[in-house]
Structures are given as C-alpha cells and as structure tokens.
Tab-separated table of C-alpha atoms and ligand atoms in Angstrom:
chain	number	residue	atom	x	y	z
A	1	MET	CA	-11.998	-10.307	0.323
A	2	HIS	CA	-11.194	-8.989	-3.133
A	3	GLN	CA	-8.771	-6.156	-3.831
A	4	ALA	CA	-9.785	-3.848	-6.672
A	5	ASP	CA	-7.939	-0.968	-8.305
A	6	THR	CA	-10.837	0.309	-10.409
A	7	LEU	CA	-14.490	1.075	-9.686
A	8	ASP	CA	-15.627	-1.433	-12.292
A	9	GLU	CA	-13.536	-4.215	-10.750
A	10	ALA	CA	-14.906	-3.390	-7.297
A	11	LYS	CA	-18.490	-3.596	-8.597
A	12	ARG	CA	-17.799	-6.909	-10.328
A	13	ALA	CA	-16.240	-8.294	-7.140
A	14	ALA	CA	-19.357	-7.327	-5.178
A	15	GLU	CA	-21.634	-8.867	-7.811
A	16	ALA	CA	-19.571	-12.054	-7.722
A	17	GLY	CA	-20.222	-12.349	-3.993
A	18	ALA	CA	-17.122	-10.920	-2.314
A	19	ASP	CA	-17.724	-10.435	1.422
A	20	ILE	CA	-15.361	-7.450	1.547
A	21	VAL	CA	-13.974	-5.235	-1.222
A	22	VAL	CA	-10.635	-3.468	-0.890
A	23	ALA	CA	-10.295	-0.207	-2.817
A	24	GLN	CA	-6.575	-0.114	-3.545
A	25	GLY	CA	-4.951	3.082	-4.777
A	26	THR	CA	-1.839	3.464	-6.887
A	27	GLU	CA	0.196	4.863	-3.978
A	28	GLY	CA	0.495	1.373	-2.515
A	29	GLY	CA	3.365	-1.066	-2.779
A	30	GLY	CA	3.269	-4.163	-4.969
A	31	HIS	CA	0.735	-4.690	-7.758
A	32	VAL	CA	-1.468	-1.649	-8.000
A	33	GLY	CA	-3.488	0.229	-10.612
A	34	VAL	CA	-3.292	3.857	-11.627
A	35	MET	CA	-6.184	5.466	-9.709
A	36	ALA	CA	-5.199	7.349	-6.557
A	37	THR	CA	-6.534	6.165	-3.220
A	38	LEU	CA	-8.549	9.288	-2.395
A	39	PRO	CA	-10.927	9.338	-5.389
A	40	LEU	CA	-11.036	5.540	-5.755
A	41	ALA	CA	-11.981	5.067	-2.107
A	42	ARG	CA	-14.880	7.498	-2.410
A	43	LEU	CA	-16.032	6.005	-5.716
A	44	VAL	CA	-16.094	2.469	-4.301
A	45	ILE	CA	-17.610	3.459	-0.943
A	46	ARG	CA	-20.415	5.341	-2.718
A	47	ALA	CA	-21.046	2.500	-5.163
A	48	LEU	CA	-21.116	-0.320	-2.598
A	49	PRO	CA	-23.141	0.820	0.428
A	50	ASN	CA	-24.146	-2.718	1.418
A	51	ILE	CA	-20.803	-4.477	1.853
A	52	PRO	CA	-17.738	-3.525	3.884
A	53	VAL	CA	-15.175	-1.510	1.928
A	54	ILE	CA	-11.556	-1.463	3.076
A	55	VAL	CA	-9.151	1.198	1.810
A	56	ALA	CA	-5.526	0.456	0.862
A	57	GLY	CA	-2.613	2.321	-0.682
A	58	GLY	CA	-0.443	4.978	0.889
A	59	ILE	CA	-1.626	4.542	4.475
A	60	ALA	CA	1.101	4.188	7.098
A	61	ASP	CA	0.113	6.235	10.141
A	62	GLY	CA	-2.805	7.076	12.399
A	63	ALA	CA	-3.707	10.187	10.409
A	64	GLY	CA	-3.935	8.124	7.221
A	65	ILE	CA	-6.134	5.543	8.921
A	66	ALA	CA	-8.336	8.252	10.421
A	67	GLY	CA	-8.581	9.841	6.975
A	68	ALA	CA	-9.754	6.591	5.396
A	69	LEU	CA	-12.356	6.115	8.124
A	70	VAL	CA	-13.620	9.667	7.664
A	71	LEU	CA	-13.951	8.912	3.937
A	72	GLY	CA	-16.356	6.153	4.967
A	73	ALA	CA	-14.090	3.108	4.938
A	74	ASP	CA	-14.937	0.167	7.178
A	75	GLY	CA	-11.256	-0.500	7.705
A	76	VAL	CA	-7.812	-0.149	6.180
A	77	LEU	CA	-5.257	-2.531	4.696
A	78	LEU	CA	-1.584	-1.688	5.210
A	79	GLY	CA	1.222	-3.402	3.302
A	80	THR	CA	4.406	-1.333	3.184
A	81	ARG	CA	4.123	-0.271	6.836
A	82	PHE	CA	4.287	-3.920	7.924
A	83	LEU	CA	7.347	-4.643	5.777
A	84	ALA	CA	9.306	-2.455	8.204
A	85	THR	CA	8.554	-4.663	11.205
A	86	ASP	CA	10.739	-7.129	13.063
A	87	GLU	CA	8.530	-10.001	11.937
A	88	ALA	CA	8.525	-9.298	8.175
A	89	PRO	CA	10.508	-12.021	6.377
A	90	PHE	CA	12.693	-9.558	4.479
A	91	PRO	CA	16.402	-8.703	4.773
A	92	ASP	CA	17.231	-5.853	7.142
A	93	GLY	CA	18.678	-3.888	4.215
A	94	TYR	CA	15.252	-3.878	2.540
A	95	LYS	CA	13.563	-2.691	5.723
A	96	ARG	CA	16.127	0.072	6.150
A	97	ALA	CA	15.515	1.177	2.527
A	98	ILE	CA	11.863	1.746	3.449
A	99	VAL	CA	12.846	3.798	6.485
A	100	GLU	CA	15.350	5.796	4.399
A	101	SER	CA	12.913	6.459	1.525
A	102	ASP	CA	11.297	9.890	1.357
A	103	GLY	CA	8.448	8.349	-0.646
A	104	HIS	CA	9.492	9.966	-3.933
A	105	ASN	CA	11.758	7.158	-5.126
A	106	THR	CA	9.212	4.530	-6.163
A	107	ILE	CA	8.038	3.717	-9.691
A	108	LEU	CA	5.321	1.632	-11.352
A	109	SER	CA	7.109	-1.006	-13.370
A	110	GLN	CA	6.778	-4.407	-15.045
A	111	ILE	CA	10.427	-5.157	-14.277
A	112	PRO	CA	9.779	-6.984	-10.949
A	113	ASP	CA	7.418	-9.433	-12.687
A	114	VAL	CA	9.597	-9.898	-15.751
A	115	ALA	CA	12.591	-10.573	-13.507
A	116	ALA	CA	10.525	-13.076	-11.503
A	117	GLY	CA	9.685	-14.917	-14.752
A	118	GLN	CA	6.017	-13.905	-14.555
A	119	VAL	CA	4.108	-12.704	-17.589
A	120	TRP	CA	1.305	-10.409	-16.484
A	121	PRO	CA	0.686	-8.109	-19.465
A	122	GLY	CA	-0.570	-4.721	-18.341
A	123	ALA	CA	0.124	-5.345	-14.664
A	124	TYR	CA	2.464	-2.981	-12.861
A	125	ALA	CA	4.110	-3.172	-9.473
A	126	ARG	CA	5.208	-0.213	-7.378
A	127	VAL	CA	8.864	-0.781	-6.556
A	128	LEU	CA	11.862	1.146	-5.197
A	129	ARG	CA	13.570	2.941	-8.113
A	130	ASN	CA	17.045	1.649	-7.305
A	131	ALA	CA	20.089	0.701	-9.391
A	132	PHE	CA	18.494	-2.629	-10.397
A	133	ILE	CA	15.356	-0.955	-11.791
A	134	GLU	CA	17.352	1.866	-13.428
A	135	GLU	CA	19.505	-0.707	-15.228
A	136	TRP	CA	16.519	-2.355	-16.927
A	137	ILE	CA	14.028	0.474	-17.584
A	138	GLY	CA	13.131	0.309	-21.297
A	139	ARG	CA	15.129	-2.915	-21.722
A	140	GLU	CA	12.518	-5.464	-20.637
A	141	GLY	CA	13.153	-7.644	-23.733
A	142	GLU	CA	16.837	-7.859	-22.903
A	143	LEU	CA	15.921	-8.586	-19.283
A	144	ARG	CA	13.865	-11.585	-20.468
A	145	ARG	CA	16.822	-12.866	-22.497
A	146	ASN	CA	19.121	-12.601	-19.449
A	147	LEU	CA	16.662	-13.999	-16.951
A	148	ASN	CA	18.854	-16.683	-15.385
A	149	GLU	CA	21.711	-14.293	-14.766
A	150	VAL	CA	19.401	-11.561	-13.443
A	151	ARG	CA	17.614	-13.918	-11.087
A	152	GLN	CA	20.903	-15.118	-9.653
A	153	SER	CA	21.918	-11.521	-9.114
A	154	LEU	CA	18.579	-10.782	-7.397
A	155	GLN	CA	18.976	-13.788	-5.114
A	156	ALA	CA	22.487	-12.683	-4.192
A	157	ALA	CA	21.209	-9.162	-3.462
A	158	ARG	CA	18.483	-10.554	-1.249
A	159	ALA	CA	20.922	-12.797	0.622
A	160	ALA	CA	23.209	-9.803	1.195
A	161	GLY	CA	20.326	-7.445	2.023
A	162	ASP	CA	21.552	-5.188	-0.793
A	163	ALA	CA	18.700	-2.729	-1.354
A	164	LYS	CA	20.353	-1.196	-4.445
A	165	ARG	CA	20.482	-4.438	-6.419
A	166	GLY	CA	17.272	-6.111	-5.200
A	167	SER	CA	13.654	-5.896	-6.340
A	168	LEU	CA	11.912	-4.073	-3.453
A	169	LEU	CA	8.155	-3.601	-3.718
A	170	MET	CA	7.075	-0.639	-1.597
A	171	GLY	CA	4.508	2.142	-1.578
A	172	GLN	CA	4.873	5.914	-1.577
A	173	ASP	CA	3.987	5.830	2.116
A	174	ALA	CA	7.546	4.584	2.709
A	175	GLY	CA	8.202	8.299	3.202
A	176	LEU	CA	6.024	8.186	6.318
A	177	ILE	CA	7.827	5.227	7.889
A	178	ASP	CA	10.603	6.181	10.279
A	179	SER	CA	11.420	3.001	12.163
A	180	ILE	CA	11.413	-0.787	12.140
A	181	GLU	CA	9.053	-1.868	14.937
A	182	PRO	CA	7.551	-5.056	16.388
A	183	ALA	CA	4.252	-5.645	14.538
A	184	GLY	CA	2.116	-5.955	17.679
A	185	ALA	CA	3.388	-2.705	19.161
A	186	LEU	CA	2.884	-1.039	15.782
A	187	VAL	CA	-0.776	-2.066	15.641
A	188	GLU	CA	-1.337	-0.734	19.159
A	189	ARG	CA	0.416	2.552	18.352
A	190	LEU	CA	-1.506	3.048	15.106
A	191	ALA	CA	-4.835	2.293	16.816
A	192	ALA	CA	-4.077	4.753	19.617
A	193	GLU	CA	-2.956	7.462	17.162
A	194	THR	CA	-6.049	6.978	15.032
A	195	GLU	CA	-8.407	7.113	17.961
A	196	ALA	CA	-6.713	10.220	19.364
A	197	ILE	CA	-6.995	12.018	16.017
A	198	LEU	CA	-10.655	11.091	15.570
A	199	ARG	CA	-11.493	12.190	19.107
A	200	GLU	CA	-9.561	15.431	18.691
A	201	ARG	CA	-11.351	16.191	15.435
A	202	GLY	CA	-14.688	15.234	16.965
A	203	ALA	CA	-14.014	17.628	19.866
A	204	LEU	CA	-13.079	20.372	17.414
A	205	ALA	CA	-16.519	20.090	15.887
A	206	VAL	CA	-18.262	21.413	19.014
A	207	GLY	CA	-19.687	24.799	18.099
A	208	GLN	CA	-17.961	24.808	14.697
A	209	PRO	CA	-20.533	24.385	11.950
A	210	VAL	CA	-18.161	23.495	9.111
A	211	ILE	CA	-16.608	20.635	10.995
A	212	GLY	CA	-20.033	19.912	12.478
A	213	VAL	CA	-20.982	18.408	9.117
A	214	ALA	CA	-18.197	15.892	9.543
A	215	GLU	CA	-19.254	15.288	13.128
A	216	SER	CA	-22.435	13.566	11.972
A	217	HIS	CA	-20.211	10.884	10.437
A	218	LEU	CA	-18.029	10.454	13.500
A	219	ASP	CA	-19.138	7.303	15.254
A	220	LEU	CA	-16.193	5.925	17.171
A	221	GLU	CA	-18.059	2.807	18.296
A	222	ARG	CA	-18.699	1.809	14.676
A	223	TRP	CA	-15.069	2.426	13.810
A	224	HIS	CA	-13.621	0.737	16.810
A	225	TRP	CA	-11.633	-2.038	15.134
A	226	ARG	CA	-14.487	-4.420	14.659
P	301	FMN	C1	5.868	-6.698	-0.904
P	301	FMN	C2	4.420	-6.602	-1.265
P	301	FMN	C3	3.780	-7.704	-1.791
P	301	FMN	C4	2.431	-7.644	-2.136
P	301	FMN	N1	1.816	-8.748	-2.641
P	301	FMN	C5	0.496	-8.712	-2.916
P	301	FMN	C6	-0.178	-9.872	-3.381
P	301	FMN	O1	0.429	-10.939	-3.580
P	301	FMN	N2	-1.504	-9.790	-3.629
P	301	FMN	C7	-2.202	-8.633	-3.426
P	301	FMN	O2	-3.420	-8.608	-3.649
P	301	FMN	N3	-1.586	-7.513	-3.006
P	301	FMN	C8	-0.268	-7.524	-2.735
P	301	FMN	N4	0.350	-6.391	-2.296
P	301	FMN	C9	-0.422	-5.144	-2.165
P	301	FMN	C10	-1.027	-5.056	-0.778
P	301	FMN	O3	-2.014	-6.056	-0.641
P	301	FMN	C11	-1.669	-3.700	-0.504
P	301	FMN	O4	-2.688	-3.396	-1.416
P	301	FMN	C12	-0.683	-2.553	-0.529
P	301	FMN	O5	0.522	-2.923	0.094
P	301	FMN	C13	-1.306	-1.356	0.163
P	301	FMN	O6	-0.544	-0.206	0.018
P	301	FMN	P1	0.655	0.185	1.032
P	301	FMN	O7	1.789	-0.679	0.632
P	301	FMN	O8	0.866	1.627	0.735
P	301	FMN	O9	0.167	-0.089	2.411
P	301	FMN	C14	1.711	-6.436	-1.958
P	301	FMN	C15	2.365	-5.322	-1.417
P	301	FMN	C16	3.702	-5.389	-1.079
P	301	FMN	C17	4.361	-4.150	-0.492
C-alpha cells in the first residue's frame, strides 16, 4: 500500500505494482503534500480504476467516511482520529490538544523534521502551531545549530505531556474530534455512523431525481468494510 500526495505519484505507485494506493490530502496530520483531499481523491480514483484507492486526510467522522465512499473510494485511512484514543502511545496532554483544537491551529512545516535531525528537503509535516513551532518559524538554520538543546526540550515536553512545547503532528480534522475513546469502540461508532448516513442518503434518493444520480453509485454491500 503506497500513500501518494500527487496524481503523478499515485500513477507511478500503481505502475510499480502497488496493491493499494492511498490518495492523501494536505488536510491530514504528519507528512502530507499540498493538494486538498477532495480534488486529489477524485483525480486518483478516476486515473486508477483497476486497483483499490483509499482516501486519507481530514477524515475523522462518519460523514467524512461516507463522503469519501461516495467519491468512489474503496476505503479510508484515518490518522489523527486514532491519536485521540486510549491505545495511542502519546502523552495525555497531546491527546487533549487534539480534542481542544478547532482545526484552524495547524501548519505545514519543516520544523518537526529539522528538530528530529531528519533532512527531507521539500517535505512538510502538518503540526500543531504551538509555542514550540512559533519559536522556530523562519529560524530553521538556528534550530539546526541548537539541535541538542532543542531535542532535550522536546523530550522533556513529551515526558510532561506539555502540548505547548512539544512537536505534535495532527490534521485539520482535529477540529472534528471531541473525545478520547477506546479504539475498538471508535471503529464501531464510525462504522455505524457511516452506514446510517449512507442509508439515509440512499433513502432520500427515492423519487428525487437529483439525488437519484448518486443513488446509482450507492452499493452498501460493496462498501461494507471489506
Ligand atoms: C503522528 C502521525 C504520524 C504519521 N506518520 C506517518 C508515516 O510515518 N508514514 C506515512 O506514510 N504517513 C504518516 N502519517 C500520515 C498518515 O498516514 C495519514 O495519511 C494521515 O494521518 C491522514 O490524515 P488525518 O490525520 O487527517 O487522518 C502520520 C500521521 C500522523 C498524525
């Protein structure tokens, strides 16, 4: 399974023999590109009709999953949503920062990689725009020169669960996440929400020609978590 953030990369992954391609939009947490999920998903789904395409980036609830499936996705990949689960190996303070975020306080930045001692020119990670990020924006060279000190400070922040001073990768969908839940219960809730929305929308289509167009794509058996 290869995750792609451009159409060209998705095509090359398919040509190279990937079994599944993930179309990952910029809304997502962690390393992402600059294309938004909505157009990228459609571009990749249209271009690769013969292999499963999974959609990622900005999806955190049943409506988002249903939306991706209606776009033609064979499944979805959720990252940020699962950070706010009991099982995620992150400090509670980080999980609470996701719950508290309204989704507008993330930024694409090289700072998380520079601070981790990684050199990935041109790669950006979506991260919480907190005091740590604010301190180093535009000062990446200085950050490199102070790496030991900064890494110690990051480790201390992590140990203390200090969300202001840590490097917290998260997507814009943090704004949709309202609670820290057990992962298993979360999966069941999301599946039930998604199915309810798809059924409701399918029912709406009866006798309504505009939505009737969408109805021809609604095939709950095909979408049923294969
Ligand atoms: C903390 C964190 C770490 C991640 N690490 C990786 C990684 O190592 N490799 C990768 O392909 N994607 C990574 N991602 C991106 C996810 O695979 C996924 O594309 C993204 O989380 C989807 O968007 P969402 O966060 O809005 O659900 C990471 C995401 C997060 C939040």
